[in-house]
PDB file of C-alpha atoms and ligand atoms in Angstrom:
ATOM      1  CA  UNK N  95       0.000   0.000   0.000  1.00 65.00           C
ATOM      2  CA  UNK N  96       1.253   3.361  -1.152  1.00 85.00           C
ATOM      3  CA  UNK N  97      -0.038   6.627  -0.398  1.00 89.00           C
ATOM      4  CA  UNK N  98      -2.159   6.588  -3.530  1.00 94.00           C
ATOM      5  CA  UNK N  99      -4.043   3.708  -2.516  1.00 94.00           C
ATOM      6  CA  UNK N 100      -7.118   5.545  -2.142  1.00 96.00           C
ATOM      7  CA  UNK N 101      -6.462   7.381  -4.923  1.00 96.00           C
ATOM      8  CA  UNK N 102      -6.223   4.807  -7.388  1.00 96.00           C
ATOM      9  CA  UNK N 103      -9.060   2.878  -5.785  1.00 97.00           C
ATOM     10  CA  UNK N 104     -11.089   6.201  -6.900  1.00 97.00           C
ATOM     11  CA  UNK N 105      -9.980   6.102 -10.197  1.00 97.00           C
ATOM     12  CA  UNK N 106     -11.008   2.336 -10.996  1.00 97.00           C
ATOM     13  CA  UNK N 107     -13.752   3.083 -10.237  1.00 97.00           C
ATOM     14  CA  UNK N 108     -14.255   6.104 -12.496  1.00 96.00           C
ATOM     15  CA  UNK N 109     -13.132   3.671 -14.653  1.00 96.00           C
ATOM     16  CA  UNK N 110     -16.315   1.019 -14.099  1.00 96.00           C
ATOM     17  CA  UNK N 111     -18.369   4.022 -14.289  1.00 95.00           C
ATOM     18  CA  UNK N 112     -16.757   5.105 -18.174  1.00 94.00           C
ATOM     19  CA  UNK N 113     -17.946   0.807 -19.212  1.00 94.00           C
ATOM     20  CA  UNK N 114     -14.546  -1.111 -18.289  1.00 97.00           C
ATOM     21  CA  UNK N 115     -15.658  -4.543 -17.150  1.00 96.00           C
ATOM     22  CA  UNK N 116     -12.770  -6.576 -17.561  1.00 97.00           C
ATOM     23  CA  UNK N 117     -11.711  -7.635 -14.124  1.00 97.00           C
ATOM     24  CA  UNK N 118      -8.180  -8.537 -15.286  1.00 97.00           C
ATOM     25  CA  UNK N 119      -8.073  -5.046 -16.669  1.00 97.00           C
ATOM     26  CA  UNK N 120      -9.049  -3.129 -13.558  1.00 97.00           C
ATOM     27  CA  UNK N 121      -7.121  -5.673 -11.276  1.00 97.00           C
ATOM     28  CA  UNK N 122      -4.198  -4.500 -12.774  1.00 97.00           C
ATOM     29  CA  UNK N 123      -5.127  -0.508 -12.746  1.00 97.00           C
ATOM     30  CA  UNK N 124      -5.417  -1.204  -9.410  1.00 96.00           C
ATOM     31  CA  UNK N 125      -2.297  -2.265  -8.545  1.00 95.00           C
ATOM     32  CA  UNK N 126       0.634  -0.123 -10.977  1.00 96.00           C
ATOM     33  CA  UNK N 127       1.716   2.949  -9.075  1.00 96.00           C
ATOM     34  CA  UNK N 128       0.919   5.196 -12.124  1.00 97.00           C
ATOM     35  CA  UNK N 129       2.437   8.024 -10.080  1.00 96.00           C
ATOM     36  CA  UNK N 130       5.897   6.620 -10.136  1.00 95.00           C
ATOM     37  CA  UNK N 131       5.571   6.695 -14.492  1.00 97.00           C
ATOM     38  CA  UNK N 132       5.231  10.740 -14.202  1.00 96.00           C
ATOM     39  CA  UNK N 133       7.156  13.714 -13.656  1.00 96.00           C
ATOM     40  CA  UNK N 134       7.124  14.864  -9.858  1.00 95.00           C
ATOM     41  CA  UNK N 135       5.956  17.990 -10.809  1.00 96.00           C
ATOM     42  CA  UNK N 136       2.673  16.613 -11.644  1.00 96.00           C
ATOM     43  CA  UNK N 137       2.475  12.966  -9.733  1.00 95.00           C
ATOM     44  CA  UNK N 138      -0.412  14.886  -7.841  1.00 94.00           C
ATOM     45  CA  UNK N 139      -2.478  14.542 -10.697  1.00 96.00           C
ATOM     46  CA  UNK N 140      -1.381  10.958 -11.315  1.00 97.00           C
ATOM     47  CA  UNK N 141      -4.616   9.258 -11.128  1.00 97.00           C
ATOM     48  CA  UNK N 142      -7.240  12.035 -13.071  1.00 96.00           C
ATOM     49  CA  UNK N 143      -8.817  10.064 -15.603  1.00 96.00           C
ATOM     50  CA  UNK N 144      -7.266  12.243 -18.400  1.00 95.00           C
ATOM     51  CA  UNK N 145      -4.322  12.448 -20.121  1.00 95.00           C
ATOM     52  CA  UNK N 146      -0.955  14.361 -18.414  1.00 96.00           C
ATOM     53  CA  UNK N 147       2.065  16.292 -20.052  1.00 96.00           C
ATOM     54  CA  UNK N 148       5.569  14.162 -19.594  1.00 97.00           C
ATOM     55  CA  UNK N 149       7.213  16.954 -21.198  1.00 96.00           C
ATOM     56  CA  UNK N 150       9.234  16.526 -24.621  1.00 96.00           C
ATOM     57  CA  UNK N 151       5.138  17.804 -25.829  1.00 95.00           C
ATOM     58  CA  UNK N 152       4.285  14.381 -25.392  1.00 96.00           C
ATOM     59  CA  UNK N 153       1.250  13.458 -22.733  1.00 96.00           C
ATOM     60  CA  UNK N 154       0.660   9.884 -20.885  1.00 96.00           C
ATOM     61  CA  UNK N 155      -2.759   8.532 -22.570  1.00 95.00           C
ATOM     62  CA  UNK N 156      -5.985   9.020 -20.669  1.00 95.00           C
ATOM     63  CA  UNK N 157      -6.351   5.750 -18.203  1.00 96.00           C
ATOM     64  CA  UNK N 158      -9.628   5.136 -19.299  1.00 96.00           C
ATOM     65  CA  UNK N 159      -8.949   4.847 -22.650  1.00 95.00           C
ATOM     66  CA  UNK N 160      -5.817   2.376 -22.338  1.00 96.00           C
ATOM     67  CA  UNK N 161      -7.706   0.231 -20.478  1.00 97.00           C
ATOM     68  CA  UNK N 162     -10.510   0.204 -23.149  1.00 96.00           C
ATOM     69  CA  UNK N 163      -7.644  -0.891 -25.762  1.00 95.00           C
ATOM     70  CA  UNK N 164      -6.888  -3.749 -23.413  1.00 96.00           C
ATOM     71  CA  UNK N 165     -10.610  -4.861 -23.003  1.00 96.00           C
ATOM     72  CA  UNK N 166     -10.486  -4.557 -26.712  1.00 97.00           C
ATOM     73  CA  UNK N 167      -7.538  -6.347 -27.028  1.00 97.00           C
ATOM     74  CA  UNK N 168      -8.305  -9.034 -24.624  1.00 97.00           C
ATOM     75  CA  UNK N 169      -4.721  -9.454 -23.685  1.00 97.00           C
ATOM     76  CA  UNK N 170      -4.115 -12.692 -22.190  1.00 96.00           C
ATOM     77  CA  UNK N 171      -0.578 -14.175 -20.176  1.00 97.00           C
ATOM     78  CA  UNK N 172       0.836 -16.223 -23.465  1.00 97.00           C
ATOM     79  CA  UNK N 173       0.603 -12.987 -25.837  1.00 98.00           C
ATOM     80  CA  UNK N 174       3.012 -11.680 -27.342  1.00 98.00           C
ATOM     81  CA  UNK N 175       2.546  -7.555 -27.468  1.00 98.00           C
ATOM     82  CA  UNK N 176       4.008  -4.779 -29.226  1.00 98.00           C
ATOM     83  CA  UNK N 177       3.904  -0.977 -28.157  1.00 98.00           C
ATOM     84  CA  UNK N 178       4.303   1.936 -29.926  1.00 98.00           C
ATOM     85  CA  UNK N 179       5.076   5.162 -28.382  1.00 98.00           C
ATOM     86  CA  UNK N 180       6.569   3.480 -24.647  1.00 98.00           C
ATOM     87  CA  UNK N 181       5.806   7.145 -23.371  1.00 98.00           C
ATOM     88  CA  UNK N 182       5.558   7.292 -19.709  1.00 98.00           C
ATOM     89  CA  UNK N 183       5.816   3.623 -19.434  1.00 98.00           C
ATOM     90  CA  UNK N 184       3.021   3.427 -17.551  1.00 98.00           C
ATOM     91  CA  UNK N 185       1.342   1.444 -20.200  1.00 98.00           C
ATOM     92  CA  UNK N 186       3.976  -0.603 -20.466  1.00 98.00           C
ATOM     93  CA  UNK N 187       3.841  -1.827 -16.905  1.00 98.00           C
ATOM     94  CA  UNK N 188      -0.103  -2.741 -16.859  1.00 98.00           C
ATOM     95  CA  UNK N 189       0.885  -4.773 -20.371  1.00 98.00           C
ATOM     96  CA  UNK N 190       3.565  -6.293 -18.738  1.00 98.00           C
ATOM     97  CA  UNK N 191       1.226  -7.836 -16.155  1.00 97.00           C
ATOM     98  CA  UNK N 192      -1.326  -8.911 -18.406  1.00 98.00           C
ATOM     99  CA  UNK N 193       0.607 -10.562 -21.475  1.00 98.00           C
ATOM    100  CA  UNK N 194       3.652 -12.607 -21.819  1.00 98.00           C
ATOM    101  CA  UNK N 195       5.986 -10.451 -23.049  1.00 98.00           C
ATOM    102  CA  UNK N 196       5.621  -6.472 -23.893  1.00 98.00           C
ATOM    103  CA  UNK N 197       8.037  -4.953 -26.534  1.00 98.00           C
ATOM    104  CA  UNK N 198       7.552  -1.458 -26.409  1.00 98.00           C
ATOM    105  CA  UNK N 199       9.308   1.167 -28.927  1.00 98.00           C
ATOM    106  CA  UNK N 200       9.559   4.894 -28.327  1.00 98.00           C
ATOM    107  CA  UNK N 201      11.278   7.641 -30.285  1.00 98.00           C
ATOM    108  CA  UNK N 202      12.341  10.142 -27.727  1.00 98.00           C
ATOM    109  CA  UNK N 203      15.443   9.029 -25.772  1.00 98.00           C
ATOM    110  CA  UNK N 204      15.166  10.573 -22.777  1.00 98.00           C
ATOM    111  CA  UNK N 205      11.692   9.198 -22.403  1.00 98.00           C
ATOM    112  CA  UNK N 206      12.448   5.810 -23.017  1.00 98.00           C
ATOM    113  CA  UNK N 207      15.371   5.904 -20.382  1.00 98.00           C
ATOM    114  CA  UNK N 208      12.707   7.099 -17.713  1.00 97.00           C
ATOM    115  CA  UNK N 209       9.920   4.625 -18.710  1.00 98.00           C
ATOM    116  CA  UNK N 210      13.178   2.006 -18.406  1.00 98.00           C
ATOM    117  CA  UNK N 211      14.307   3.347 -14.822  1.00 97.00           C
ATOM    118  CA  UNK N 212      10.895   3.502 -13.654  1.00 97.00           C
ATOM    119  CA  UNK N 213       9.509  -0.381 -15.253  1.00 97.00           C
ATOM    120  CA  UNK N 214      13.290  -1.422 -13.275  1.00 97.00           C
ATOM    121  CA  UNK N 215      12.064   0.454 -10.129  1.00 95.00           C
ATOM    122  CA  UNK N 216       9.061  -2.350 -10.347  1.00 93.00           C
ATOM    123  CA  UNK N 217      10.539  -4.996 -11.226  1.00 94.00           C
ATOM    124  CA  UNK N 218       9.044  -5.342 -14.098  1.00 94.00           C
ATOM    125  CA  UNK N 219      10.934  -8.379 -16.379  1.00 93.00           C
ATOM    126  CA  UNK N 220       8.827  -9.248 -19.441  1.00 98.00           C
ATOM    127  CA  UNK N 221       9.199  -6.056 -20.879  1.00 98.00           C
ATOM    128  CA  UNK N 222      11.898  -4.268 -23.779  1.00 98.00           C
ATOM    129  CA  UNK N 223      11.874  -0.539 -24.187  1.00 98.00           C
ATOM    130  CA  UNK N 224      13.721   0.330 -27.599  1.00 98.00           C
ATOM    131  CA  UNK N 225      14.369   3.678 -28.596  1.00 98.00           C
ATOM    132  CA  UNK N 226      13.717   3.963 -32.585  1.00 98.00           C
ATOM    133  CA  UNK N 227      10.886   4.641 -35.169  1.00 98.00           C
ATOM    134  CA  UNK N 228       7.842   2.579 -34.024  1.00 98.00           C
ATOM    135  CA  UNK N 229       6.133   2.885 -37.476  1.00 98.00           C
ATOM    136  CA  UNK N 230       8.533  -0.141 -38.828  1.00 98.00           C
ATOM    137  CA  UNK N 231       7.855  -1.789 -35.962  1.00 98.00           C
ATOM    138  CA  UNK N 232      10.317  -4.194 -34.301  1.00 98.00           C
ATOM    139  CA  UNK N 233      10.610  -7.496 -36.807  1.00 98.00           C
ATOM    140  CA  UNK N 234      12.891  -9.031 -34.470  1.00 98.00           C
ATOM    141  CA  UNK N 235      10.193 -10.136 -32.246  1.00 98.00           C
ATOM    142  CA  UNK N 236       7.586 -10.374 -34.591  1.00 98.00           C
ATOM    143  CA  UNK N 237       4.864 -11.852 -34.881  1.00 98.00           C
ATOM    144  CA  UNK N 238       2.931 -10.219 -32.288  1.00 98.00           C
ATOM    145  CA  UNK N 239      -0.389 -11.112 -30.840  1.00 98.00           C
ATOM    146  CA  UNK N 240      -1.778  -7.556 -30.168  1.00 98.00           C
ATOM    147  CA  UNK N 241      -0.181  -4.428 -31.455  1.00 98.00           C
ATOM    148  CA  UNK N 242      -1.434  -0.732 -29.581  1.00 98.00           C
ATOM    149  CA  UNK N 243       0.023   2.576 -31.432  1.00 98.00           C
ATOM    150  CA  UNK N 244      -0.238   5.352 -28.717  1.00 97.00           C
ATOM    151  CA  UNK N 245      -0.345   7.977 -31.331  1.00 97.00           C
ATOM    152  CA  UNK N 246      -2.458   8.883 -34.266  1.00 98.00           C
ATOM    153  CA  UNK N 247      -0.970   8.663 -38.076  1.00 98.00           C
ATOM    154  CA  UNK N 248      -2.039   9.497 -41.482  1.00 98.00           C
ATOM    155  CA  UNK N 249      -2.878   5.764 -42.319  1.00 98.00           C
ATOM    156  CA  UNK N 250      -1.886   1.925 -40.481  1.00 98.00           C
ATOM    157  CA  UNK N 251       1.888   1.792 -41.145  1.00 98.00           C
ATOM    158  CA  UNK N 252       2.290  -0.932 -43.425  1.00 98.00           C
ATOM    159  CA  UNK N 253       5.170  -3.030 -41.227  1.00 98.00           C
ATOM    160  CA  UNK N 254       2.734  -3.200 -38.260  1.00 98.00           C
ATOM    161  CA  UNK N 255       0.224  -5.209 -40.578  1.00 98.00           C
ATOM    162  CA  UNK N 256       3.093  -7.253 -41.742  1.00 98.00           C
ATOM    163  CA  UNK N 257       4.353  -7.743 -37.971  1.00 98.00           C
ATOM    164  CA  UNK N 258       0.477  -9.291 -36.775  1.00 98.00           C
ATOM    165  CA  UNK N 259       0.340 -12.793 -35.846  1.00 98.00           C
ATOM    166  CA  UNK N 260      -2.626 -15.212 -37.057  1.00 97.00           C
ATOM    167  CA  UNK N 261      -5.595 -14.136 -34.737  1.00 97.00           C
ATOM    168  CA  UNK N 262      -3.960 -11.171 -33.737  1.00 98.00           C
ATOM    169  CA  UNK N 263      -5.612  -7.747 -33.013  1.00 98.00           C
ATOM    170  CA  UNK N 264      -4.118  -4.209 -33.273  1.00 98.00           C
ATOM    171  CA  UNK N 265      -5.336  -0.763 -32.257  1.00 98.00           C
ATOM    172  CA  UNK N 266      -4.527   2.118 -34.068  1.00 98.00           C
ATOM    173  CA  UNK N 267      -5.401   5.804 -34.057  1.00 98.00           C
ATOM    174  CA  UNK N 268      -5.901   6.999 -37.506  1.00 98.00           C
ATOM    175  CA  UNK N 269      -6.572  10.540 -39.305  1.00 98.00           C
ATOM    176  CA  UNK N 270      -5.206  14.159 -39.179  1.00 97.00           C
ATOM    177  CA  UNK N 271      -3.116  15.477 -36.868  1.00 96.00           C
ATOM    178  CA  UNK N 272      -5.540  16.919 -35.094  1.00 95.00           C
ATOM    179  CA  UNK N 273      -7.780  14.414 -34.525  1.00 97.00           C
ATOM    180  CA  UNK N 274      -8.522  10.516 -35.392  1.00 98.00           C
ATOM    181  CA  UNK N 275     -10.598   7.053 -35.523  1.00 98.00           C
ATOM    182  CA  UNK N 276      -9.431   4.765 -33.323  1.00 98.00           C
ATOM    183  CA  UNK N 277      -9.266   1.178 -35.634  1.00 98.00           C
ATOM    184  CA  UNK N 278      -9.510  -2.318 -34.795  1.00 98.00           C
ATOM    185  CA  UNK N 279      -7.361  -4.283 -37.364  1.00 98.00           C
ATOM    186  CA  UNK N 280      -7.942  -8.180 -37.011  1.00 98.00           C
ATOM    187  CA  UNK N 281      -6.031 -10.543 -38.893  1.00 98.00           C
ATOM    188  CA  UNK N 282      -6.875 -13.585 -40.213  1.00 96.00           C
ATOM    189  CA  UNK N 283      -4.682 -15.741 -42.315  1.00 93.00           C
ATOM    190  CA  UNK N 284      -4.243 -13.356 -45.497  1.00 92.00           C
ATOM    191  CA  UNK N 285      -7.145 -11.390 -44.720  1.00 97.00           C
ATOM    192  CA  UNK N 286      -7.608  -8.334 -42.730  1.00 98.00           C
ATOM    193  CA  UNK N 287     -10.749  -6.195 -41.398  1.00 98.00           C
ATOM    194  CA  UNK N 288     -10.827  -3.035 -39.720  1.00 98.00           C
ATOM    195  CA  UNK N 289     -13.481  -2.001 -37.792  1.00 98.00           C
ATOM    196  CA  UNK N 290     -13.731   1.872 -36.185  1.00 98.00           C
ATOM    197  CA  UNK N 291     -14.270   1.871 -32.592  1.00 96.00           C
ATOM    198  CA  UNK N 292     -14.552   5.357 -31.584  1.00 96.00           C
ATOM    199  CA  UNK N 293     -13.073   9.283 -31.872  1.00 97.00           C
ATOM    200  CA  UNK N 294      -9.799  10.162 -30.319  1.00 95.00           C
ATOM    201  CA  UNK N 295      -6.998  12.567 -30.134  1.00 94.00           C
ATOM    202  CA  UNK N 296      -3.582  11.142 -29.509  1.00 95.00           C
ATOM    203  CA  UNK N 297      -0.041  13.421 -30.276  1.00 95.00           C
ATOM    204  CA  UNK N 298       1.358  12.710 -33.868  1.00 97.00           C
ATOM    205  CA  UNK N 299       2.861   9.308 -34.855  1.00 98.00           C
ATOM    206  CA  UNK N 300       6.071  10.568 -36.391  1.00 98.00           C
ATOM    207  CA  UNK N 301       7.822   8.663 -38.573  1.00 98.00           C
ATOM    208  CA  UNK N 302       9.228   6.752 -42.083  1.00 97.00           C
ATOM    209  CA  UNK N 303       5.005   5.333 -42.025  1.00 98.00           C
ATOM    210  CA  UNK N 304       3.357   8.093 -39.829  1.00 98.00           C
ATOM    211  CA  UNK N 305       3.682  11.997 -40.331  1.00 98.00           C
ATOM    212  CA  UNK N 306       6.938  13.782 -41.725  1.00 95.00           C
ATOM    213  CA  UNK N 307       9.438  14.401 -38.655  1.00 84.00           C
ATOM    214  CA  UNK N 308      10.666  17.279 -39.359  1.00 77.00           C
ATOM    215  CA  UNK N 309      14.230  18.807 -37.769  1.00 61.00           C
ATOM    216  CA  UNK N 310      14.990  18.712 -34.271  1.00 60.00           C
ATOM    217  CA  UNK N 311      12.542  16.986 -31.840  1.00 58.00           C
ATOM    218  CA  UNK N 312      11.280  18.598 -29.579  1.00 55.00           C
ATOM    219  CA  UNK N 313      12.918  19.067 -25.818  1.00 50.00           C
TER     220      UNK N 313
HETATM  221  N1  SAH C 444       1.166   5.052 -23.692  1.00 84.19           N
HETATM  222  C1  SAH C 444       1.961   6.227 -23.466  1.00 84.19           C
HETATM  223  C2  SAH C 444       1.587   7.252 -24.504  1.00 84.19           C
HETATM  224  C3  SAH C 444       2.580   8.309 -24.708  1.00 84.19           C
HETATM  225  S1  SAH C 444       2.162   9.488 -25.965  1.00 84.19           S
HETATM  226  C4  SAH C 444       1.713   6.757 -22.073  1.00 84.19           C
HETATM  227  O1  SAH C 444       0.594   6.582 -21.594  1.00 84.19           O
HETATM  228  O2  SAH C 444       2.586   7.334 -21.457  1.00 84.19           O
HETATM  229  C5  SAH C 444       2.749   8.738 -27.421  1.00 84.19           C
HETATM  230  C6  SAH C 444       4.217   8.498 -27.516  1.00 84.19           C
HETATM  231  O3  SAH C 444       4.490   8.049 -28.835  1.00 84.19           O
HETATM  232  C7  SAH C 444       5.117   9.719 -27.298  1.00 84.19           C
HETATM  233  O4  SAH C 444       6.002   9.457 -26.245  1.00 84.19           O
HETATM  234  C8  SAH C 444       5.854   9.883 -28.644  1.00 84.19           C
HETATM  235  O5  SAH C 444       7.201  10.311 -28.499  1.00 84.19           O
HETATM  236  C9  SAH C 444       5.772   8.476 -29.189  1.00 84.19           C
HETATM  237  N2  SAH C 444       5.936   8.333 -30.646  1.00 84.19           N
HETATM  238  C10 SAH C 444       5.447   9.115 -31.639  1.00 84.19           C
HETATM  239  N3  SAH C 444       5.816   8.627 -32.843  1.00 84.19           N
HETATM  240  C11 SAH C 444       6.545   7.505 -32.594  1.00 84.19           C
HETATM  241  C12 SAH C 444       7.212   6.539 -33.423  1.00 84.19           C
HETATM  242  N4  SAH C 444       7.212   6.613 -34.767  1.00 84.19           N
HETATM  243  N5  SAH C 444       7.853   5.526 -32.813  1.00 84.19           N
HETATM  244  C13 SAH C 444       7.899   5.419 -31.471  1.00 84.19           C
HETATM  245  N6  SAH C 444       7.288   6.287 -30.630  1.00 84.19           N
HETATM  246  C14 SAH C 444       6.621   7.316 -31.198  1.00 84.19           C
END
């Protein structure tokens, strides 16, 4: 038990109240210390439903709406799961404890080194943070059993599709910059469907198959 016990107990269920069901799902919520995955400067804020700035212009996703990829996903302990956009690593962690093994690729360095320190700081040992360009995916692993892309691009990067297991499910944010459709990509065999699940807003996917990354990053 951690000072945000209470806290976090709050925000599961908030979470019940938004339609999450899965008790695997809000198990885990209920147990990763999502204040130890942001910056101190807002770890007060750690478990608002809503998304929160971990600087570099990046924000950690909404809780709510990761653990709707995960009921979507139906993640179970022999997956195998890739991650795009490793972020906070909070994400990372509640994978970790639901599938097999998480390989998670993020862009930003210095992110990926704190999403590493702080996965460490649990324990965490199913679980590879890469820094690189999450739109080719990472082959080495592949196939993977569920893919989630933590940012919106222009269309479903090509290498993802290629990197899907047989039976496996991805989520992926697509449209403008400004705002997307989050899709449900299912594979079977040679055949793939997509299904829209809802509206969302996620930061850019930047990258070879996402947006143009122009110059410096940011930070
Ligand atoms: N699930 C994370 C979400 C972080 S926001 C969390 O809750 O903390 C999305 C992340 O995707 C950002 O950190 C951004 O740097 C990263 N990103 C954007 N384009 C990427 C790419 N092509 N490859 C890897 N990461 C990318």
């Amino acid at each position: 038990m951690d000072r945000y016990a209470a806290q976090r107990r709050a925000l599961v269920e908030r979470m019940q109240d938004r339609g999450i069901r899965d008790l695997d799902v809000l198990r885990v919520f209920e147990q990763v210390p999502r204040h130890l995955f942001v910056p101190d400067a807002v770890a007060h804020r750690a478990y608002e439903d809503a998304p929160i700035p971990i600087g570099f212009g990046q924000t950690a996703s909404q809780p709510s709406l990761q653990a709707l990829y995960m009921q979507i996903l139906q993640i179970r302990k022999t997956d195998r799961v890739l991650e795009i956009g490793t972020g906070s690593g909070f994400q990372t962690a509640v994978l970790g404890q639901l599938a097999g093994h998480v390989y998670s690729v993020e862009r930003i360095r210095e992110l990926a080194a704190r999403a590493r320190d702080a996965l460490d700081a649990m324990r965490v040992s199913n679980v590879a943070v890469q820094v690189g360009d999450g739109t080719i995916g990472w082959s080495r692993y592949a196939p993977y059993d569920a893919i989630l892309v933590a940012a919106g691009g222009p269309e479903v990067p090509q290498p993802l599709l290629d990197q899907m297991a047989e039976g496996g499910r991805m989520l992926v944010p697509v449209g403008t910059r400004e705002a997307q459709r989050l899709v449900l990509v299912r594979r079977h065999g040679a055949e793939y469907t997509h299904e829209e699940v809802l509206d969302c807003t996620f930061v850019p996917l930047l990258g070879r198959f996402g947006w143009p990354d122009e110059g410096p990053r940011p930070g």
